[in-house]
mmCIF file of C-alpha atoms and ligand atoms in Angstrom:
data_model
loop_
_atom_site.group_PDB
_atom_site.id
_atom_site.type_symbol
_atom_site.label_atom_id
_atom_site.label_comp_id
_atom_site.label_asym_id
_atom_site.label_seq_id
_atom_site.Cartn_x
_atom_site.Cartn_y
_atom_site.Cartn_z
ATOM 1 C CA UNK A 1 25.709 -19.391 3.179
ATOM 2 C CA UNK A 2 23.498 -20.818 0.452
ATOM 3 C CA UNK A 3 20.411 -20.493 2.619
ATOM 4 C CA UNK A 4 21.201 -16.884 3.222
ATOM 5 C CA UNK A 5 21.800 -16.108 -0.401
ATOM 6 C CA UNK A 6 18.637 -17.849 -1.300
ATOM 7 C CA UNK A 7 16.718 -15.378 0.861
ATOM 8 C CA UNK A 8 17.896 -12.300 -0.821
ATOM 9 C CA UNK A 9 15.339 -10.805 -3.188
ATOM 10 C CA UNK A 10 16.143 -11.524 -6.878
ATOM 11 C CA UNK A 11 15.593 -8.365 -8.950
ATOM 12 C CA UNK A 12 17.702 -9.681 -11.821
ATOM 13 C CA UNK A 13 14.807 -10.324 -14.100
ATOM 14 C CA UNK A 14 14.913 -9.073 -17.581
ATOM 15 C CA UNK A 15 12.089 -7.152 -19.212
ATOM 16 C CA UNK A 16 11.388 -10.261 -21.256
ATOM 17 C CA UNK A 17 11.268 -12.446 -18.084
ATOM 18 C CA UNK A 18 8.759 -10.036 -16.635
ATOM 19 C CA UNK A 19 6.535 -9.755 -19.620
ATOM 20 C CA UNK A 20 6.567 -13.552 -19.989
ATOM 21 C CA UNK A 21 5.268 -13.837 -16.441
ATOM 22 C CA UNK A 22 1.991 -12.567 -17.666
ATOM 23 C CA UNK A 23 1.062 -10.224 -14.748
ATOM 24 C CA UNK A 24 -0.953 -7.131 -15.371
ATOM 25 C CA UNK A 25 1.843 -4.601 -14.645
ATOM 26 C CA UNK A 26 3.876 -5.764 -17.626
ATOM 27 C CA UNK A 27 1.172 -7.183 -19.878
ATOM 28 C CA UNK A 28 -1.015 -4.198 -19.729
ATOM 29 C CA UNK A 29 1.854 -1.938 -20.760
ATOM 30 C CA UNK A 30 2.667 -1.009 -24.366
ATOM 31 C CA UNK A 31 5.447 -3.360 -25.651
ATOM 32 C CA UNK A 32 7.967 -0.494 -26.102
ATOM 33 C CA UNK A 33 7.383 1.112 -22.681
ATOM 34 C CA UNK A 34 8.747 0.336 -19.185
ATOM 35 C CA UNK A 35 5.975 -0.125 -16.614
ATOM 36 C CA UNK A 36 6.417 1.907 -13.488
ATOM 37 C CA UNK A 37 2.736 2.231 -12.644
ATOM 38 C CA UNK A 38 0.964 -0.617 -10.767
ATOM 39 C CA UNK A 39 2.087 -1.197 -7.166
ATOM 40 C CA UNK A 40 3.895 -4.493 -7.818
ATOM 41 C CA UNK A 41 7.647 -5.071 -7.782
ATOM 42 C CA UNK A 42 9.801 -6.540 -10.497
ATOM 43 C CA UNK A 43 11.193 -9.175 -8.147
ATOM 44 C CA UNK A 44 11.087 -13.076 -8.338
ATOM 45 C CA UNK A 45 8.766 -14.591 -5.654
ATOM 46 C CA UNK A 46 10.350 -15.227 -2.287
ATOM 47 C CA UNK A 47 11.640 -18.884 -2.069
ATOM 48 C CA UNK A 48 9.592 -19.465 1.080
ATOM 49 C CA UNK A 49 6.448 -18.485 -0.724
ATOM 50 C CA UNK A 50 7.294 -20.691 -3.692
ATOM 51 C CA UNK A 51 7.880 -23.595 -1.362
ATOM 52 C CA UNK A 52 4.685 -23.020 0.511
ATOM 53 C CA UNK A 53 2.648 -22.856 -2.727
ATOM 54 C CA UNK A 54 4.322 -25.932 -4.111
ATOM 55 C CA UNK A 55 3.558 -27.884 -0.931
ATOM 56 C CA UNK A 56 0.019 -26.655 -0.909
ATOM 57 C CA UNK A 57 -0.638 -27.618 -4.577
ATOM 58 C CA UNK A 58 1.007 -30.941 -4.080
ATOM 59 C CA UNK A 59 -1.256 -31.603 -1.069
ATOM 60 C CA UNK A 60 -4.208 -30.754 -3.277
ATOM 61 C CA UNK A 61 -5.145 -27.601 -1.242
ATOM 62 C CA UNK A 62 -7.283 -26.080 -4.087
ATOM 63 C CA UNK A 63 -10.787 -26.362 -2.442
ATOM 64 C CA UNK A 64 -12.759 -23.665 -0.723
ATOM 65 C CA UNK A 65 -10.660 -21.938 1.953
ATOM 66 C CA UNK A 66 -11.475 -22.250 5.580
ATOM 67 C CA UNK A 67 -12.063 -18.828 6.877
ATOM 68 C CA UNK A 68 -11.626 -19.867 10.465
ATOM 69 C CA UNK A 69 -9.698 -22.977 10.656
ATOM 70 C CA UNK A 70 -6.322 -21.914 9.258
ATOM 71 C CA UNK A 71 -3.005 -21.113 10.936
ATOM 72 C CA UNK A 72 -3.126 -17.587 9.596
ATOM 73 C CA UNK A 73 -4.442 -15.706 12.531
ATOM 74 C CA UNK A 74 -1.766 -17.079 14.806
ATOM 75 C CA UNK A 75 0.947 -16.480 12.260
ATOM 76 C CA UNK A 76 -0.089 -12.899 11.748
ATOM 77 C CA UNK A 77 -0.291 -12.223 15.399
ATOM 78 C CA UNK A 78 3.136 -13.620 15.978
ATOM 79 C CA UNK A 79 4.590 -11.495 13.102
ATOM 80 C CA UNK A 80 2.860 -8.292 14.373
ATOM 81 C CA UNK A 81 4.252 -9.026 17.848
ATOM 82 C CA UNK A 82 7.787 -9.645 16.665
ATOM 83 C CA UNK A 83 7.942 -6.637 14.422
ATOM 84 C CA UNK A 84 5.780 -3.984 16.159
ATOM 85 C CA UNK A 85 5.287 -5.247 19.596
ATOM 86 C CA UNK A 86 1.520 -5.486 19.024
ATOM 87 C CA UNK A 87 0.014 -8.753 20.107
ATOM 88 C CA UNK A 88 -3.375 -8.825 18.132
ATOM 89 C CA UNK A 89 -5.894 -11.447 19.421
ATOM 90 C CA UNK A 90 -5.994 -14.185 16.742
ATOM 91 C CA UNK A 91 -9.747 -14.490 17.285
ATOM 92 C CA UNK A 92 -10.218 -10.938 16.223
ATOM 93 C CA UNK A 93 -8.635 -11.640 12.691
ATOM 94 C CA UNK A 94 -11.071 -11.943 9.807
ATOM 95 C CA UNK A 95 -10.073 -12.993 6.314
ATOM 96 C CA UNK A 96 -11.122 -10.987 3.246
ATOM 97 C CA UNK A 97 -10.338 -11.559 -0.451
ATOM 98 C CA UNK A 98 -8.112 -8.330 -0.574
ATOM 99 C CA UNK A 99 -7.443 -5.286 1.186
ATOM 100 C CA UNK A 100 -9.998 -3.051 -0.760
ATOM 101 C CA UNK A 101 -12.690 -5.699 -0.026
ATOM 102 C CA UNK A 102 -11.634 -5.743 3.696
ATOM 103 C CA UNK A 103 -11.760 -1.919 4.007
ATOM 104 C CA UNK A 104 -15.120 -1.741 2.314
ATOM 105 C CA UNK A 105 -16.594 -4.563 4.342
ATOM 106 C CA UNK A 106 -15.379 -3.013 7.705
ATOM 107 C CA UNK A 107 -16.735 0.403 6.745
ATOM 108 C CA UNK A 108 -20.096 -0.972 5.690
ATOM 109 C CA UNK A 109 -20.496 -3.260 8.617
ATOM 110 C CA UNK A 110 -18.819 -1.488 11.518
ATOM 111 C CA UNK A 111 -18.764 2.200 10.807
ATOM 112 C CA UNK A 112 -21.547 4.760 11.030
ATOM 113 C CA UNK A 113 -23.619 5.499 7.893
ATOM 114 C CA UNK A 114 -21.964 8.895 7.427
ATOM 115 C CA UNK A 115 -19.283 10.382 5.160
ATOM 116 C CA UNK A 116 -15.763 9.043 5.345
ATOM 117 C CA UNK A 117 -12.840 11.320 5.550
ATOM 118 C CA UNK A 118 -9.934 10.138 3.266
ATOM 119 C CA UNK A 119 -6.658 12.026 3.320
ATOM 120 C CA UNK A 120 -5.742 12.691 -0.283
ATOM 121 C CA UNK A 121 -3.823 11.924 -2.582
ATOM 122 C CA UNK A 122 -5.368 8.548 -1.910
ATOM 123 C CA UNK A 123 -5.206 5.033 -3.256
ATOM 124 C CA UNK A 124 -7.713 5.323 -6.200
ATOM 125 C CA UNK A 125 -9.682 2.127 -5.781
ATOM 126 C CA UNK A 126 -11.036 3.539 -2.415
ATOM 127 C CA UNK A 127 -12.723 6.251 -4.450
ATOM 128 C CA UNK A 128 -14.661 3.611 -6.349
ATOM 129 C CA UNK A 129 -15.283 1.174 -3.406
ATOM 130 C CA UNK A 130 -16.716 3.551 -0.810
ATOM 131 C CA UNK A 131 -19.649 4.788 -2.810
ATOM 132 C CA UNK A 132 -20.465 1.101 -3.565
ATOM 133 C CA UNK A 133 -21.068 0.518 0.225
ATOM 134 C CA UNK A 134 -23.039 3.829 0.364
ATOM 135 C CA UNK A 135 -20.415 6.125 1.772
ATOM 136 C CA UNK A 136 -19.585 9.480 0.553
ATOM 137 C CA UNK A 137 -15.870 10.343 0.453
ATOM 138 C CA UNK A 138 -14.632 13.595 1.952
ATOM 139 C CA UNK A 139 -11.117 14.210 0.608
ATOM 140 C CA UNK A 140 -8.841 16.122 2.918
ATOM 141 C CA UNK A 141 -5.606 17.060 1.227
ATOM 142 C CA UNK A 142 -2.413 16.392 3.132
ATOM 143 C CA UNK A 143 -0.220 19.366 3.387
ATOM 144 C CA UNK A 144 3.573 20.042 3.407
ATOM 145 C CA UNK A 145 5.438 20.717 6.603
ATOM 146 C CA UNK A 146 9.031 21.467 5.479
ATOM 147 C CA UNK A 147 10.023 18.405 3.510
ATOM 148 C CA UNK A 148 7.336 16.099 4.712
ATOM 149 C CA UNK A 149 3.688 15.624 4.025
ATOM 150 C CA UNK A 150 1.456 15.819 7.105
ATOM 151 C CA UNK A 151 -2.178 15.184 7.880
ATOM 152 C CA UNK A 152 -4.222 18.376 7.980
ATOM 153 C CA UNK A 153 -5.891 17.730 11.242
ATOM 154 C CA UNK A 154 -7.764 21.023 11.451
ATOM 155 C CA UNK A 155 -9.613 20.148 8.187
ATOM 156 C CA UNK A 156 -10.123 16.570 9.387
ATOM 157 C CA UNK A 157 -11.737 17.841 12.489
ATOM 158 C CA UNK A 158 -13.851 20.411 10.526
ATOM 159 C CA UNK A 159 -15.178 17.479 8.373
ATOM 160 C CA UNK A 160 -16.013 15.487 11.547
ATOM 161 C CA UNK A 161 -17.725 18.493 12.930
ATOM 162 C CA UNK A 162 -19.707 18.594 9.716
ATOM 163 C CA UNK A 163 -20.857 14.989 10.032
ATOM 164 C CA UNK A 164 -18.120 12.543 8.844
ATOM 165 C CA UNK A 165 -17.878 9.669 11.214
ATOM 166 C CA UNK A 166 -14.957 7.464 9.757
ATOM 167 C CA UNK A 167 -11.485 8.264 8.854
ATOM 168 C CA UNK A 168 -9.749 6.044 6.286
ATOM 169 C CA UNK A 169 -6.036 6.146 6.913
ATOM 170 C CA UNK A 170 -3.342 4.437 4.997
ATOM 171 C CA UNK A 171 -0.454 3.808 7.255
ATOM 172 C CA UNK A 172 2.163 3.879 5.797
ATOM 173 C CA UNK A 173 0.617 6.127 3.095
ATOM 174 C CA UNK A 174 0.279 5.390 -0.510
ATOM 175 C CA UNK A 175 1.350 7.319 -2.574
ATOM 176 C CA UNK A 176 3.089 9.804 -0.248
ATOM 177 C CA UNK A 177 5.088 7.099 1.650
ATOM 178 C CA UNK A 178 4.720 8.679 4.993
ATOM 179 C CA UNK A 179 4.903 6.480 8.093
ATOM 180 C CA UNK A 180 2.662 8.412 10.442
ATOM 181 C CA UNK A 181 4.332 9.088 13.871
ATOM 182 C CA UNK A 182 2.862 8.196 17.275
ATOM 183 C CA UNK A 183 2.177 11.877 17.949
ATOM 184 C CA UNK A 184 0.314 12.235 14.674
ATOM 185 C CA UNK A 185 -1.801 9.148 15.316
ATOM 186 C CA UNK A 186 -2.455 10.101 18.894
ATOM 187 C CA UNK A 187 -3.770 13.638 17.632
ATOM 188 C CA UNK A 188 -5.855 11.856 15.081
ATOM 189 C CA UNK A 189 -7.392 9.509 17.642
ATOM 190 C CA UNK A 190 -8.153 12.493 19.854
ATOM 191 C CA UNK A 191 -9.906 14.291 16.977
ATOM 192 C CA UNK A 192 -11.879 11.060 16.313
ATOM 193 C CA UNK A 193 -12.908 10.675 19.954
ATOM 194 C CA UNK A 194 -14.275 14.192 20.121
ATOM 195 C CA UNK A 195 -17.012 13.128 17.541
ATOM 196 C CA UNK A 196 -17.385 9.454 18.320
ATOM 197 C CA UNK A 197 -15.735 8.619 14.953
ATOM 198 C CA UNK A 198 -13.585 5.642 14.046
ATOM 199 C CA UNK A 199 -10.337 5.237 12.194
ATOM 200 C CA UNK A 200 -9.975 2.411 9.701
ATOM 201 C CA UNK A 201 -6.347 1.909 9.187
ATOM 202 C CA UNK A 202 -5.064 0.215 6.035
ATOM 203 C CA UNK A 203 -1.591 -1.013 7.009
ATOM 204 C CA UNK A 204 -0.847 -3.102 3.972
ATOM 205 C CA UNK A 205 2.526 -1.251 3.500
ATOM 206 C CA UNK A 206 3.557 -1.704 7.088
ATOM 207 C CA UNK A 207 6.201 -4.423 6.270
ATOM 208 C CA UNK A 208 7.806 -1.937 3.857
ATOM 209 C CA UNK A 209 8.895 0.717 6.260
ATOM 210 C CA UNK A 210 12.440 1.850 5.329
ATOM 211 C CA UNK A 211 15.485 2.494 7.557
ATOM 212 C CA UNK A 212 15.031 5.678 9.453
ATOM 213 C CA UNK A 213 11.368 5.198 10.314
ATOM 214 C CA UNK A 214 9.255 2.938 12.346
ATOM 215 C CA UNK A 215 5.775 1.686 11.864
ATOM 216 C CA UNK A 216 3.256 2.478 14.610
ATOM 217 C CA UNK A 217 0.173 0.306 14.389
ATOM 218 C CA UNK A 218 -2.935 2.412 14.919
ATOM 219 C CA UNK A 219 -4.234 -0.435 17.022
ATOM 220 C CA UNK A 220 -1.528 0.469 19.638
ATOM 221 C CA UNK A 221 -3.099 3.956 19.780
ATOM 222 C CA UNK A 222 -6.641 2.796 20.172
ATOM 223 C CA UNK A 223 -6.754 -0.914 21.056
ATOM 224 C CA UNK A 224 -10.449 -1.273 21.613
ATOM 225 C CA UNK A 225 -11.931 0.652 18.601
ATOM 226 C CA UNK A 226 -9.279 0.288 15.875
ATOM 227 C CA UNK A 227 -10.018 -1.456 12.614
ATOM 228 C CA UNK A 228 -6.829 -2.568 10.861
ATOM 229 C CA UNK A 229 -6.569 -4.007 7.338
ATOM 230 C CA UNK A 230 -3.306 -5.757 6.391
ATOM 231 C CA UNK A 231 -1.995 -8.220 4.010
ATOM 232 C CA UNK A 232 1.223 -9.957 2.928
ATOM 233 C CA UNK A 233 0.345 -9.012 -0.716
ATOM 234 C CA UNK A 234 2.459 -5.853 -1.021
ATOM 235 C CA UNK A 235 5.596 -6.766 0.813
ATOM 236 C CA UNK A 236 5.818 -10.317 -0.521
ATOM 237 C CA UNK A 237 4.589 -9.181 -3.918
ATOM 238 C CA UNK A 238 1.636 -11.697 -3.984
ATOM 239 C CA UNK A 239 -1.479 -9.590 -4.612
ATOM 240 C CA UNK A 240 -2.784 -12.157 -7.202
ATOM 241 C CA UNK A 241 -3.172 -14.754 -4.426
ATOM 242 C CA UNK A 242 -6.043 -12.960 -2.723
ATOM 243 C CA UNK A 243 -5.856 -13.009 1.003
ATOM 244 C CA UNK A 244 -6.142 -9.883 3.252
ATOM 245 C CA UNK A 245 -6.811 -9.769 6.957
ATOM 246 C CA UNK A 246 -9.168 -7.389 8.913
ATOM 247 C CA UNK A 247 -8.358 -7.090 12.640
ATOM 248 C CA UNK A 248 -10.802 -5.566 15.070
ATOM 249 C CA UNK A 249 -10.420 -4.520 18.684
ATOM 250 C CA UNK A 250 -13.237 -6.799 19.773
ATOM 251 C CA UNK A 251 -14.304 -10.328 19.435
ATOM 252 C CA UNK A 252 -17.911 -9.305 18.837
ATOM 253 C CA UNK A 253 -17.154 -7.106 15.862
ATOM 254 C CA UNK A 254 -14.985 -9.809 14.363
ATOM 255 C CA UNK A 255 -17.824 -12.230 14.669
ATOM 256 C CA UNK A 256 -20.080 -9.691 13.090
ATOM 257 C CA UNK A 257 -17.833 -9.459 10.147
ATOM 258 C CA UNK A 258 -17.585 -13.267 9.805
ATOM 259 C CA UNK A 259 -21.377 -13.475 9.983
ATOM 260 C CA UNK A 260 -21.788 -11.353 6.790
ATOM 261 C CA UNK A 261 -23.361 -13.101 3.968
ATOM 262 C CA UNK A 262 -20.868 -15.145 2.073
ATOM 263 C CA UNK A 263 -21.333 -13.080 -1.021
ATOM 264 C CA UNK A 264 -20.097 -10.029 0.772
ATOM 265 C CA UNK A 265 -16.637 -11.425 1.780
ATOM 266 C CA UNK A 266 -15.965 -14.060 -0.818
ATOM 267 C CA UNK A 267 -12.720 -14.055 -2.633
ATOM 268 C CA UNK A 268 -10.160 -15.401 -0.142
ATOM 269 C CA UNK A 269 -8.074 -18.154 -1.953
ATOM 270 C CA UNK A 270 -6.534 -21.225 -0.137
ATOM 271 C CA UNK A 271 -3.221 -20.602 -1.901
ATOM 272 C CA UNK A 272 -3.318 -17.018 -0.631
ATOM 273 C CA UNK A 273 -3.768 -18.256 3.004
ATOM 274 C CA UNK A 274 -0.893 -20.767 2.660
ATOM 275 C CA UNK A 275 1.329 -18.049 1.175
ATOM 276 C CA UNK A 276 0.395 -15.553 3.841
ATOM 277 C CA UNK A 277 1.100 -18.069 6.623
ATOM 278 C CA UNK A 278 4.680 -18.667 5.068
ATOM 279 C CA UNK A 279 5.234 -14.993 4.704
ATOM 280 C CA UNK A 280 4.439 -14.236 8.322
ATOM 281 C CA UNK A 281 6.221 -17.347 9.783
ATOM 282 C CA UNK A 282 9.315 -17.530 7.729
ATOM 283 C CA UNK A 283 9.392 -14.642 5.294
ATOM 284 C CA UNK A 284 11.211 -11.996 7.350
ATOM 285 C CA UNK A 285 14.758 -12.727 6.305
ATOM 286 C CA UNK A 286 13.659 -12.182 2.692
ATOM 287 C CA UNK A 287 11.720 -9.067 3.607
ATOM 288 C CA UNK A 288 14.615 -7.674 5.483
ATOM 289 C CA UNK A 289 16.835 -7.938 2.400
ATOM 290 C CA UNK A 290 13.968 -6.461 0.379
ATOM 291 C CA UNK A 291 13.727 -3.453 2.641
ATOM 292 C CA UNK A 292 17.594 -2.871 2.357
ATOM 293 C CA UNK A 293 17.219 -3.102 -1.462
ATOM 294 C CA UNK A 294 14.295 -0.698 -1.502
ATOM 295 C CA UNK A 295 16.239 1.756 0.646
ATOM 296 C CA UNK A 296 19.032 1.679 -1.987
ATOM 297 C CA UNK A 297 16.477 2.347 -4.833
ATOM 298 C CA UNK A 298 15.033 5.288 -2.867
ATOM 299 C CA UNK A 299 18.650 6.752 -2.568
ATOM 300 C CA UNK A 300 19.364 5.930 -6.173
ATOM 301 C CA UNK A 301 16.169 7.727 -7.302
ATOM 302 C CA UNK A 302 17.174 10.880 -5.390
ATOM 303 C CA UNK A 303 20.602 10.816 -6.995
ATOM 304 C CA UNK A 304 19.215 10.294 -10.491
ATOM 305 C CA UNK A 305 16.635 13.042 -10.081
ATOM 306 C CA UNK A 306 19.309 15.441 -8.691
ATOM 307 C CA UNK A 307 21.508 14.856 -11.758
ATOM 308 C CA UNK A 308 18.905 14.560 -14.529
ATOM 309 C CA UNK A 309 15.936 16.475 -13.346
ATOM 310 C CA UNK A 310 16.770 18.749 -10.472
ATOM 311 C CA UNK A 311 13.659 20.768 -11.042
ATOM 312 C CA UNK A 312 11.233 17.902 -10.213
ATOM 313 C CA UNK A 313 9.569 18.125 -6.860
ATOM 314 C CA UNK A 314 9.914 14.924 -4.667
ATOM 315 C CA UNK A 315 9.736 14.592 -1.028
ATOM 316 C CA UNK A 316 11.215 11.186 -0.140
ATOM 317 C CA UNK A 317 8.824 8.920 1.705
ATOM 318 C CA UNK A 318 9.725 6.713 4.712
ATOM 319 C CA UNK A 319 8.035 3.618 3.429
ATOM 320 C CA UNK A 320 6.959 1.702 0.314
ATOM 321 C CA UNK A 321 8.545 1.733 -3.281
ATOM 322 C CA UNK A 322 6.319 4.431 -4.498
ATOM 323 C CA UNK A 323 7.277 8.004 -5.279
ATOM 324 C CA UNK A 324 4.941 10.951 -5.689
ATOM 325 C CA UNK A 325 6.550 13.518 -8.015
ATOM 326 C CA UNK A 326 5.557 16.690 -9.805
ATOM 327 C CA UNK A 327 7.557 17.909 -12.671
ATOM 328 C CA UNK A 328 7.013 21.650 -13.228
ATOM 329 C CA UNK A 329 5.392 22.975 -16.467
ATOM 330 C CA UNK A 330 3.790 19.594 -17.491
ATOM 331 C CA UNK A 331 0.125 19.861 -17.913
ATOM 332 C CA UNK A 332 -0.117 16.066 -18.255
ATOM 333 C CA UNK A 333 3.126 14.440 -17.005
ATOM 334 C CA UNK A 334 1.902 10.879 -17.307
ATOM 335 C CA UNK A 335 0.979 11.307 -20.970
ATOM 336 C CA UNK A 336 4.331 12.991 -21.694
ATOM 337 C CA UNK A 337 6.186 10.151 -19.881
ATOM 338 C CA UNK A 338 4.499 7.570 -21.979
ATOM 339 C CA UNK A 339 4.603 9.183 -25.426
ATOM 340 C CA UNK A 340 7.907 10.974 -25.081
ATOM 341 C CA UNK A 341 9.835 8.847 -22.516
ATOM 342 C CA UNK A 342 8.257 5.394 -23.069
ATOM 343 C CA UNK A 343 7.563 4.962 -19.400
ATOM 344 C CA UNK A 344 4.078 4.048 -18.072
ATOM 345 C CA UNK A 345 3.152 5.828 -14.953
ATOM 346 C CA UNK A 346 0.053 6.304 -12.755
ATOM 347 C CA UNK A 347 -1.372 9.745 -13.474
ATOM 348 C CA UNK A 348 -1.959 11.755 -10.281
ATOM 349 C CA UNK A 349 -5.390 12.666 -11.496
ATOM 350 C CA UNK A 350 -6.735 9.334 -10.193
ATOM 351 C CA UNK A 351 -5.430 10.075 -6.572
ATOM 352 C CA UNK A 352 -7.596 13.044 -5.820
ATOM 353 C CA UNK A 353 -11.271 12.678 -4.893
ATOM 354 C CA UNK A 354 -13.755 12.874 -7.883
ATOM 355 C CA UNK A 355 -15.054 16.259 -8.656
ATOM 356 C CA UNK A 356 -17.651 17.199 -6.169
ATOM 357 C CA UNK A 357 -16.412 15.278 -3.139
ATOM 358 C CA UNK A 358 -13.674 17.401 -2.092
ATOM 359 C CA UNK A 359 -14.282 20.154 0.464
ATOM 360 C CA UNK A 360 -15.768 23.153 -1.385
ATOM 361 C CA UNK A 361 -16.975 20.823 -4.207
ATOM 362 C CA UNK A 362 -13.926 21.296 -6.344
ATOM 363 C CA UNK A 363 -11.031 19.071 -7.375
ATOM 364 C CA UNK A 364 -8.089 19.837 -5.215
ATOM 365 C CA UNK A 365 -5.338 21.203 -7.331
ATOM 366 C CA UNK A 366 -1.859 19.566 -7.781
ATOM 367 C CA UNK A 367 -3.081 15.996 -8.645
ATOM 368 C CA UNK A 368 -3.324 16.511 -12.343
ATOM 369 C CA UNK A 369 0.244 17.650 -12.536
ATOM 370 C CA UNK A 370 1.681 14.868 -10.333
ATOM 371 C CA UNK A 371 2.472 11.214 -10.991
ATOM 372 C CA UNK A 372 3.191 8.165 -9.045
ATOM 373 C CA UNK A 373 6.456 6.400 -9.911
ATOM 374 C CA UNK A 374 7.077 2.736 -8.808
ATOM 375 C CA UNK A 375 10.711 2.367 -7.992
ATOM 376 C CA UNK A 376 10.504 -1.298 -6.872
ATOM 377 C CA UNK A 377 12.603 -2.571 -9.616
ATOM 378 C CA UNK A 378 16.247 -3.229 -10.463
ATOM 379 C CA UNK A 379 18.902 -0.518 -10.296
ATOM 380 C CA UNK A 380 19.452 -0.737 -14.099
ATOM 381 C CA UNK A 381 15.703 -0.464 -15.044
ATOM 382 C CA UNK A 382 15.311 2.478 -12.479
ATOM 383 C CA UNK A 383 18.057 4.277 -14.284
ATOM 384 C CA UNK A 384 16.258 3.618 -17.630
ATOM 385 C CA UNK A 385 12.930 4.908 -16.136
ATOM 386 C CA UNK A 386 14.480 8.160 -14.925
ATOM 387 C CA UNK A 387 16.294 8.659 -18.180
ATOM 388 C CA UNK A 388 12.971 8.134 -20.015
ATOM 389 C CA UNK A 389 11.234 10.661 -17.813
ATOM 390 C CA UNK A 390 14.106 13.187 -18.214
ATOM 391 C CA UNK A 391 13.532 12.929 -21.935
ATOM 392 C CA UNK A 392 9.818 13.343 -21.505
ATOM 393 C CA UNK A 393 9.913 16.300 -19.056
ATOM 394 C CA UNK A 394 12.700 18.483 -20.122
HETATM 395 C C1 PLP B 1 -2.983 1.366 0.498
HETATM 396 C C2 PLP B 1 -3.431 0.237 -0.208
HETATM 397 N N1 PLP B 1 -4.427 -0.517 0.098
HETATM 398 C C3 PLP B 1 -4.839 -1.508 -0.640
HETATM 399 C C4 PLP B 1 -4.209 -1.935 -1.708
HETATM 400 C C5 PLP B 1 -4.604 -3.091 -2.508
HETATM 401 O O1 PLP B 1 -4.382 -4.364 -1.870
HETATM 402 P P1 PLP B 1 -5.188 -5.524 -2.441
HETATM 403 O O2 PLP B 1 -4.702 -5.824 -3.822
HETATM 404 O O3 PLP B 1 -4.917 -6.455 -1.405
HETATM 405 O O4 PLP B 1 -6.650 -5.104 -2.395
HETATM 406 C C6 PLP B 1 -3.034 -1.171 -2.140
HETATM 407 C C7 PLP B 1 -2.365 -1.649 -3.334
HETATM 408 O O5 PLP B 1 -1.390 -1.066 -3.733
HETATM 409 C C8 PLP B 1 -2.663 -0.146 -1.308
HETATM 410 O O6 PLP B 1 -1.567 0.659 -1.745
#
């Protein structure tokens, strides 16, 4: 019994506990506000991760990490197979400091020197990272089909016809929470194939697919040409440990990535490798409890919105602990949330492509008036967050 209880995620941390921890999410937030911005959860680290870190530190594992000699590729491959039926070849796994570094490295080294299609809204660091590896971003807005966001494949294809040769997908999607279906991914592959383009699939949120949806790895759609980037950092809440994994469809491409100058792919930490091995090998009981908990928060968020702010637009996602919402009549909802509701949110503005890179050269509308709300917190704090937003937006 005790072992099971120990594996349940502990969200019973007070605001003071979290602020004392010293992480960016709470420390870089005004002291009188609740942070619901950065994609990190208000949960205690999983016991299996703490045990692995303790053991690693006690063994003195604080030197340069081995990029080829760890147990991580096998552990990741086993985890992918158990969860998604995809047996990735361990030899095709390459370590990178974090997922953004992995995405940028893969695009620079393995994808054509041509514009990159990014469905928007998109995770903002991509907007900064891609120009640094010499790639122009072409933002393609997702559209709504009933109550769910979909990829606009006609526009994606038009951009491929105009010269783009890479599609950077996040699967599941941040911030929309979509878990793309096999049919959608197949259609995307077909569009890519018509132009010899490649898909880079950032699957960092794959362990956070909620009940009612499944994760389809893009690699199972295109086993030979996929480039997948994944990490334990989101689901096990350990982004500070620095260890992402890039998986390619071929040994030659993996070797090419590994051969890049060390300066290009530095940043992996030995403790990050140890934690990722523990997460993939032994972390699923905790993660299963986490997914059930996040499912409850998603339901609670819907109930709270319905009773306090029925006018707010929200299309519940199928994965992650992130909610993309648009309160009507708010020219700057994030500023109002902070100044009138004491809640720090991510402004939607950052999730659209920079001016001039969207089709037609203009900023796509809707981002400035939306926000991303992080609901990966306790039930009690989530209620305080929504009450603060209701004060701010009504
Ligand atoms: C889609 C996506 N990719 C990458 C990252 C960043 O991961 P990392 O800190 O490992 O670079 C995030 C973080 O939230 C994300 O949502």
